Coordinates of C-alpha atoms and ligand atoms in Angstrom, one line a residue:
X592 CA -26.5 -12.8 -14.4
X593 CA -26.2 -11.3 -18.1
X594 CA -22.6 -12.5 -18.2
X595 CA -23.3 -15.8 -17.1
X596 CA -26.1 -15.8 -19.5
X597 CA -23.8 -14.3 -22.7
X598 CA -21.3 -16.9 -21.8
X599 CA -23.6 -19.6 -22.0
X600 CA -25.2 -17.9 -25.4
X601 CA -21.3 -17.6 -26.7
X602 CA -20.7 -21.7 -26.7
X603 CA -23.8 -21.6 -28.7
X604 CA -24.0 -19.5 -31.6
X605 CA -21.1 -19.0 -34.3
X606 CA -21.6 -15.0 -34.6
X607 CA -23.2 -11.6 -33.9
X608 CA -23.7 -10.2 -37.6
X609 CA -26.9 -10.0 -38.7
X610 CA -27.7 -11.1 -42.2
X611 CA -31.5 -10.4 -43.2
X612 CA -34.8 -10.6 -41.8
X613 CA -35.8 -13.9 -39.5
X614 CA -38.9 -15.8 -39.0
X615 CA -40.1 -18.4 -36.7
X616 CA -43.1 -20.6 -36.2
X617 CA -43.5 -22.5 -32.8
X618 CA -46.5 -24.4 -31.0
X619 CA -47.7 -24.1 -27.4
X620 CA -46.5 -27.4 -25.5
X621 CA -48.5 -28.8 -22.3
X622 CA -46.4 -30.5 -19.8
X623 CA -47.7 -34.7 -19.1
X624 CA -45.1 -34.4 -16.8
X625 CA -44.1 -31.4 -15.6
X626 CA -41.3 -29.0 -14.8
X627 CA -41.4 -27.2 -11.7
X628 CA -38.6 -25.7 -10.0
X629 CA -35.1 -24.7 -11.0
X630 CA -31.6 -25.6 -9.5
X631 CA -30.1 -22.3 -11.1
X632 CA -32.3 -19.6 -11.9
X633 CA -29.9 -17.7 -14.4
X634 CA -29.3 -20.4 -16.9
X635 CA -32.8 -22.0 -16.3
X636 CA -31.5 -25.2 -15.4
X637 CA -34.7 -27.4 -13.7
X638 CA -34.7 -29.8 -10.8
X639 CA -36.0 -32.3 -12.9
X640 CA -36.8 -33.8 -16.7
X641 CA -40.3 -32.8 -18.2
X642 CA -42.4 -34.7 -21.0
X643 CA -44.7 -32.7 -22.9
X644 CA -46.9 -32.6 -26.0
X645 CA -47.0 -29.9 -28.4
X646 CA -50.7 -28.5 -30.1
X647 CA -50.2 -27.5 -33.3
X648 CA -52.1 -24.6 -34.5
X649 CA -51.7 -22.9 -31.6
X650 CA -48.3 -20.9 -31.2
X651 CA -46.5 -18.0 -31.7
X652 CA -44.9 -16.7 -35.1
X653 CA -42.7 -13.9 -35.0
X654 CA -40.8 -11.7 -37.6
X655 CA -37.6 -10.1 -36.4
X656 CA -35.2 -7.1 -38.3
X657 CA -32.3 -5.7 -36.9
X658 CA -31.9 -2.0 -37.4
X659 CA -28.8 -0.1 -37.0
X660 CA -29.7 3.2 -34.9
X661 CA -32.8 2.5 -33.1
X662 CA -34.5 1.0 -30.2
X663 CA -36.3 -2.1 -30.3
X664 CA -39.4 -2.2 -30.9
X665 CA -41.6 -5.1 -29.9
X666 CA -45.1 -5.9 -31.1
X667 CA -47.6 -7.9 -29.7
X668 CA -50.2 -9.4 -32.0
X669 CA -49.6 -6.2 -33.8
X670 CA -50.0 -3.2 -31.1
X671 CA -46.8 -1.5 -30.4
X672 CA -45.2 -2.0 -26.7
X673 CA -44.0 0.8 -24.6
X674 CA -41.1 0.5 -23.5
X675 CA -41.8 -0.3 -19.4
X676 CA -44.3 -2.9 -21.2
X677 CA -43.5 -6.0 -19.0
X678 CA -43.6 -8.3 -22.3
X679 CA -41.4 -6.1 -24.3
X680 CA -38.7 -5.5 -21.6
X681 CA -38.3 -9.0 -20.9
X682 CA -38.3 -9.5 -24.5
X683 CA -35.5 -6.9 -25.2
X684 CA -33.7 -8.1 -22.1
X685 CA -33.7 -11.9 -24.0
X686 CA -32.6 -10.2 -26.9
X687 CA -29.5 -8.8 -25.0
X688 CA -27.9 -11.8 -25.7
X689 CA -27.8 -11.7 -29.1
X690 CA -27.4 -7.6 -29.6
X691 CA -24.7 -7.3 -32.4
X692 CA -24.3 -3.7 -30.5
X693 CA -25.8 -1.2 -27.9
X694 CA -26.4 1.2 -30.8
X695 CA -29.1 -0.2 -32.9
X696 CA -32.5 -2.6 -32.1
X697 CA -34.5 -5.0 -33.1
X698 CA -38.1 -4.8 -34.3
X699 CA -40.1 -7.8 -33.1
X700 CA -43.7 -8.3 -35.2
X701 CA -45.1 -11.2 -32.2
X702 CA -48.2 -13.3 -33.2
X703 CA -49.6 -15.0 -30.4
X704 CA -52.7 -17.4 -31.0
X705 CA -53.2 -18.4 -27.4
X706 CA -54.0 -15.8 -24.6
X707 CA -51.1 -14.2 -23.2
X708 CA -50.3 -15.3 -19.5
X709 CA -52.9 -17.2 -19.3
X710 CA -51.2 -20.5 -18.2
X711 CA -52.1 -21.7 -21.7
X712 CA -47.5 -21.6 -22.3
X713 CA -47.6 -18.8 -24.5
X714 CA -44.3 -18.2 -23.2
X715 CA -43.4 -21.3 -24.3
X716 CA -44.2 -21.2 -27.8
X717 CA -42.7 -17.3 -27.6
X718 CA -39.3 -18.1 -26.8
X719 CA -38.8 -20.8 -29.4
X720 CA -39.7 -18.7 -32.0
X721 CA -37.7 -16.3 -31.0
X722 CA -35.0 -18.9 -31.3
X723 CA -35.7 -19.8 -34.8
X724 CA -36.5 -16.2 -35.8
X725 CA -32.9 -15.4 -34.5
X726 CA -31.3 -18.6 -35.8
X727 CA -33.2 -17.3 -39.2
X728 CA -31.9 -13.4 -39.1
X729 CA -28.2 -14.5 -38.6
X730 CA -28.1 -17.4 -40.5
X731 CA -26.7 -19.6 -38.1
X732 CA -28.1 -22.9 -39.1
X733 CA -27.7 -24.2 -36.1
X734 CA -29.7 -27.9 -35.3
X735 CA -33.2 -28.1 -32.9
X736 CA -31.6 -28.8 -29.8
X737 CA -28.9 -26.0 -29.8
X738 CA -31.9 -23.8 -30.0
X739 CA -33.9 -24.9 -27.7
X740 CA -30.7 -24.7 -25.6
X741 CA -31.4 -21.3 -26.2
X742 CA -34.9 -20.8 -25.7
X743 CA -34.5 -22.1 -22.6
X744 CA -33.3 -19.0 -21.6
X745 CA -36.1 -17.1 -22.2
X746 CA -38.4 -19.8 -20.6
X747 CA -37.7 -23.4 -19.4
X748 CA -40.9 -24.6 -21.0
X749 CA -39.7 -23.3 -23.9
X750 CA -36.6 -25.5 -24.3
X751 CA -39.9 -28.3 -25.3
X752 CA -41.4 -26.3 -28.0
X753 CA -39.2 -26.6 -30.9
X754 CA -40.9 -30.1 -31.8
X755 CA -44.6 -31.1 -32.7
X756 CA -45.6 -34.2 -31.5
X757 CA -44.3 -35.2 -28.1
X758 CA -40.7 -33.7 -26.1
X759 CA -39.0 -34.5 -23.5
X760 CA -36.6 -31.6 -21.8
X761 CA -33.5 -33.5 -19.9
X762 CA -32.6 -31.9 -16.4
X763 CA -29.0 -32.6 -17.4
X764 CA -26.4 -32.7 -14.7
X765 CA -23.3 -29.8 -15.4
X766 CA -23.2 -26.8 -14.3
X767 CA -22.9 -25.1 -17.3
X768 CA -26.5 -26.1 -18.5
X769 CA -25.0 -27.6 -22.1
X770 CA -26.8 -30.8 -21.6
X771 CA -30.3 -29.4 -20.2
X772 CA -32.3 -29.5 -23.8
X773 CA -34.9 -30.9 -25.3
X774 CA -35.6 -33.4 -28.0
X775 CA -38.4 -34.7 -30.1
X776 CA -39.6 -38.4 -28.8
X777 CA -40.9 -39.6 -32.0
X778 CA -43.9 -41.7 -31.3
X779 CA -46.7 -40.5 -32.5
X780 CA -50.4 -41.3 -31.5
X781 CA -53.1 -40.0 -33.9
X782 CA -56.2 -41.1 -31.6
X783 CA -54.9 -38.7 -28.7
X784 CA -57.0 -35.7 -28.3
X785 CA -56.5 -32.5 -25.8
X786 CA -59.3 -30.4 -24.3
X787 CA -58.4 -27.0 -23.7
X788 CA -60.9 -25.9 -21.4
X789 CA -60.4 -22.2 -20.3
X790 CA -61.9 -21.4 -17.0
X791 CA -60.2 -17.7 -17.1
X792 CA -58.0 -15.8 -19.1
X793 CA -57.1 -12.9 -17.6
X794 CA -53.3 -12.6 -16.0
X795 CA -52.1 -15.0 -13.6
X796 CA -51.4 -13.5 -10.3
X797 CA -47.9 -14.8 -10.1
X798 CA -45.7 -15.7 -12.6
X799 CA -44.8 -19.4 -12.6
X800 CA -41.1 -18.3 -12.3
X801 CA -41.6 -17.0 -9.1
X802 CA -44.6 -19.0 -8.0
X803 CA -42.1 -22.1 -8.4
X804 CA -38.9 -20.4 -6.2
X805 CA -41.5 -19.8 -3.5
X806 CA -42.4 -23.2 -4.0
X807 CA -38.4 -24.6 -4.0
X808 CA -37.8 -21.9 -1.0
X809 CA -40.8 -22.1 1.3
X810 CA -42.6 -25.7 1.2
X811 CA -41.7 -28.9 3.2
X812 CA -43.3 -31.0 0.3
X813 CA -41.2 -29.5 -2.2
X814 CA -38.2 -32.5 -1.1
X815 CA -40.7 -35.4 -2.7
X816 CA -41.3 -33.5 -6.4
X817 CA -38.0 -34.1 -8.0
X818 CA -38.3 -37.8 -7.6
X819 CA -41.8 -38.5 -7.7
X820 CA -41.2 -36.1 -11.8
X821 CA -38.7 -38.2 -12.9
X822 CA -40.5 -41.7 -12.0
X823 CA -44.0 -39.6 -13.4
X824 CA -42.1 -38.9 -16.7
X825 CA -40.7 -42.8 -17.0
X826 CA -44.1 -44.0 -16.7
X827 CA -45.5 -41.6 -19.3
X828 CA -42.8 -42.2 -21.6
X829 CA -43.8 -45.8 -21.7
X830 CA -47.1 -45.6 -21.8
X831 CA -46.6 -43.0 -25.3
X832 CA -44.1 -46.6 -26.5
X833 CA -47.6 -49.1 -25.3
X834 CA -49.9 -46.6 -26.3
X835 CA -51.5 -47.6 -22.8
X836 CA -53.9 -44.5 -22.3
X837 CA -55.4 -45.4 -19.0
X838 CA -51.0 -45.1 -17.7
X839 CA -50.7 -42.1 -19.3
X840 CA -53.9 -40.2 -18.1
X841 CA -53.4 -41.4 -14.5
X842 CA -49.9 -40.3 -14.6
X843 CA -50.4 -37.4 -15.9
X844 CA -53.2 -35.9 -13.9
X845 CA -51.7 -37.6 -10.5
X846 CA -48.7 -35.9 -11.6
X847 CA -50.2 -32.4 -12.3
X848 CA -51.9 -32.5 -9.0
X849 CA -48.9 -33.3 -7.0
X850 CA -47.1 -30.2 -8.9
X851 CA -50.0 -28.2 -7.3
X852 CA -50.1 -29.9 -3.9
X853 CA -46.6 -28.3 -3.5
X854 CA -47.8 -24.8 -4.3
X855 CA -50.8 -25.5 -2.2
X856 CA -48.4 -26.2 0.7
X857 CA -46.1 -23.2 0.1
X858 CA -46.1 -20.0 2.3
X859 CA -47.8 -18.4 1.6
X860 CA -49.6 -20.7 -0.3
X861 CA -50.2 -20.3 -4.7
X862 CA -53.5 -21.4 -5.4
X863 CA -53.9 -21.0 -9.1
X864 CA -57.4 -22.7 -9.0
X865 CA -60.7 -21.0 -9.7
X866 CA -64.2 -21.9 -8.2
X867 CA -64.9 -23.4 -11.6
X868 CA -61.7 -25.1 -12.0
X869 CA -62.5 -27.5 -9.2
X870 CA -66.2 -28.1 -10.6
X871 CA -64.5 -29.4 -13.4
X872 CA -62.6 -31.7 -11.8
X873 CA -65.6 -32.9 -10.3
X874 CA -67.2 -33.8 -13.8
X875 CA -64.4 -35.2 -15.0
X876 CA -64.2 -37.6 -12.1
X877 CA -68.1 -38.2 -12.3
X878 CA -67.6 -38.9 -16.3
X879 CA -64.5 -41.1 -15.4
X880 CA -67.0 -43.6 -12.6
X881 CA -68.9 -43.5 -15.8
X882 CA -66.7 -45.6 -17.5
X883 CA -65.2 -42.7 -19.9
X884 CA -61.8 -42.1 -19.7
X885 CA -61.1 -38.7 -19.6
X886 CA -58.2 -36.8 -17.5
X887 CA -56.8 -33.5 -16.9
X888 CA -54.0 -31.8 -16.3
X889 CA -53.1 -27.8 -15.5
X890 CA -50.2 -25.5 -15.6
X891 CA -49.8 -22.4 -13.4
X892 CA -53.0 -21.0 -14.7
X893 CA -57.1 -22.0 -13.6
X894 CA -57.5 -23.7 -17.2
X895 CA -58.0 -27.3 -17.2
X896 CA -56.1 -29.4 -20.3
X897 CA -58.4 -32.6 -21.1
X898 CA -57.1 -35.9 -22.0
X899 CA -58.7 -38.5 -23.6
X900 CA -59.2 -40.4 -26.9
X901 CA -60.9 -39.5 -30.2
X902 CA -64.0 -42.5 -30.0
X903 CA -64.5 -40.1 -26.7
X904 CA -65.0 -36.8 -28.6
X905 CA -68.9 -36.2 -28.4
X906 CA -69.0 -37.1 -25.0
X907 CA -66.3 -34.7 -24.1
X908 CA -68.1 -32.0 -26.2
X909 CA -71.5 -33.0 -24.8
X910 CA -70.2 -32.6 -20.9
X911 CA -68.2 -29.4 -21.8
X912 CA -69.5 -27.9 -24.7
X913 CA -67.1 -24.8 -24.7
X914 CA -63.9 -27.2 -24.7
X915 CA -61.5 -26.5 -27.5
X916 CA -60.7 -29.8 -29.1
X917 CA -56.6 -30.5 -30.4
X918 CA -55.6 -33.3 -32.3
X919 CA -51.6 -33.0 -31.9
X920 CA -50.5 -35.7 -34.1
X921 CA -53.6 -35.2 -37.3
X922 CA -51.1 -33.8 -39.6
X923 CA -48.3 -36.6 -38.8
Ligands
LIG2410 O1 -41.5 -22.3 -18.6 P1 -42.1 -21.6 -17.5 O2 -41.1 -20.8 -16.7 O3 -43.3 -20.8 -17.9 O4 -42.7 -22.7 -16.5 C1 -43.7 -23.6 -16.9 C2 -44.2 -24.4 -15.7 C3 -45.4 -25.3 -16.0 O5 -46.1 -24.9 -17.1 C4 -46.3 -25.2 -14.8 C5 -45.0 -26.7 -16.2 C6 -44.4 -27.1 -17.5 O6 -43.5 -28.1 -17.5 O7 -44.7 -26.6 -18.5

């Protein structure tokens, strides 16, 4: 797997020395239409295309420095890791790729903003600064979509996160993953707002990379997803170009749902749904016979992701008076 992975990484980036400290800045992205399920696990190639939207604000920034003569050493919104840490080994086993040699390590200064693991994409926003921090220590210079070539590597979702505003991460179709990257749709939509409503923040049970093989391995459903993703992601995409917010709440939350009718249907079955995270369904649908428009979506996590539009915002806060409001395109 490494090799495949290092060969992949060597078409990529123009060398190995490293030059002076690196930096990088990336923002969480939620998924309108989502990725789930990879045709090759190594080079985290998906089964189908994924639109998101990225919050700004809310991301990762993380300083990196290569030193000859040590182990790495990876901090998480500033504690030190040990080194059977699950975060810092898959960290370090990321930043094989890119080790000018087995003698010396990197030290890794991680920021997160969002809770860790909580299906709020912190990998996501990780793995693309990581990119950029990397891209900034070697001085490679290399353009947003090479990048999140590479941070795909790290984490699918990833691969979305280099961009504010709204991505969209092509499935591509060769084998060596060169064309499976993501790239900024540049539409922007200033009345759009996002919810975050967080039901539970504590670690998921199962990683999505392994809740989604179960899913690819074990469930019947599974057959209708790629399809149904790619016709989801068309729809969305036009609905961004119409601004038509009624298409692109319906998709998205039909599409979200049918993401978790196939983990529902897995065996054993993922349920990543609390108690609470149904009841807020429920008052979302209950607001929506209302006449306001309001939609979720959800990732592999209990948290709900609220859609709707700005004129909307006190009703929102007035139904769910704990929900985190995110204007993703106020600063564009
Ligand atoms: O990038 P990963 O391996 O954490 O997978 C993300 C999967 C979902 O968040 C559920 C969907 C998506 O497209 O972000």
């Amino acid at each position: 797997m490494k090799n495949t992975q290092r060969h992949f990484v060597d078409q990529i980036i123009p060398h190995r020395t490293p030059k002076q400290k690196g930096i990088g800045q990336a923002p969480v992205n939620i998924a309108l239409s989502k990725y789930w399920g990879k045709r090759n696990v190594d080079l985290n190639l998906p089964t189908n295309s994924s639109l998101s939207v990225s919050l700004p604000g809310l991301g990762t920034e993380t300083h990196l420095e290569w030193m000859e003569n040590q182990s790495d050493e990876i901090y998480l919104n500033k504690t030190l890791l040990k080194s059977d840490n699950a975060f810092a080994q898959r960290t370090s086993l990321f930043l094989d790729l890119f080790r000018p040699n087995t003698q010396g390590g990197f030290v890794v200064n991680t920021i997160n903003s969002v809770p860790t693991a909580a299906g709020l994409a912190s990998s996501a926003s990780g793995y693309a600064a990581l990119a950029l921090a990397l891209n900034d220590c070697f001085q490679w210079d290399l353009p947003l979509k090479r990048l999140s070539l590479l941070a795909r590597l790290g984490s699918g979702s990833a691969s979305r996160s280099l961009y504010n505003g709204f991505a969209l991460w092509h499935k591509g179709q060769l084998d060596n993953g060169m064309d499976s990257y993501a790239e900024k749709i540049d539409q922007a939509w200033p009345e759009l707002c996002i919810g975050l409503l967080e039901i539970d923040v504590s670690e998921k049970p199962i990683s999505s990379t392994q809740g989604m093989q179960n899913t690819v391995n074990h469930c019947e459903l599974y057959a209708a997803w790629p399809d149904k993703a790619e016709a989801d992601l068309q729809k969305i995409h036009q609905a961004i170009e119409r601004k038509d917010f009624q298409q692109l709440g319906q998709t998205s939350e039909n599409n979200a749902l049918a993401m978790h009718a196939t983990m529902i249907a897995t065996w054993p079955p993922i349920l990543y749904w609390q108690p609470e995270s149904v009841a807020a369904m429920h008052q979302i649908w209950q607001l929506r016979s209302e006449g306001c428009e309001v939609y979720f979506t959800m990732d592999a996590g209990p948290n709900l992701k609220l859609l709707f539009l700005r004129q909307d915002t006190q009703t929102i806060q007035d139904h769910f008076p704990s929900v985190k409001v995110i204007h993703p395109f106020s600063d564009e």
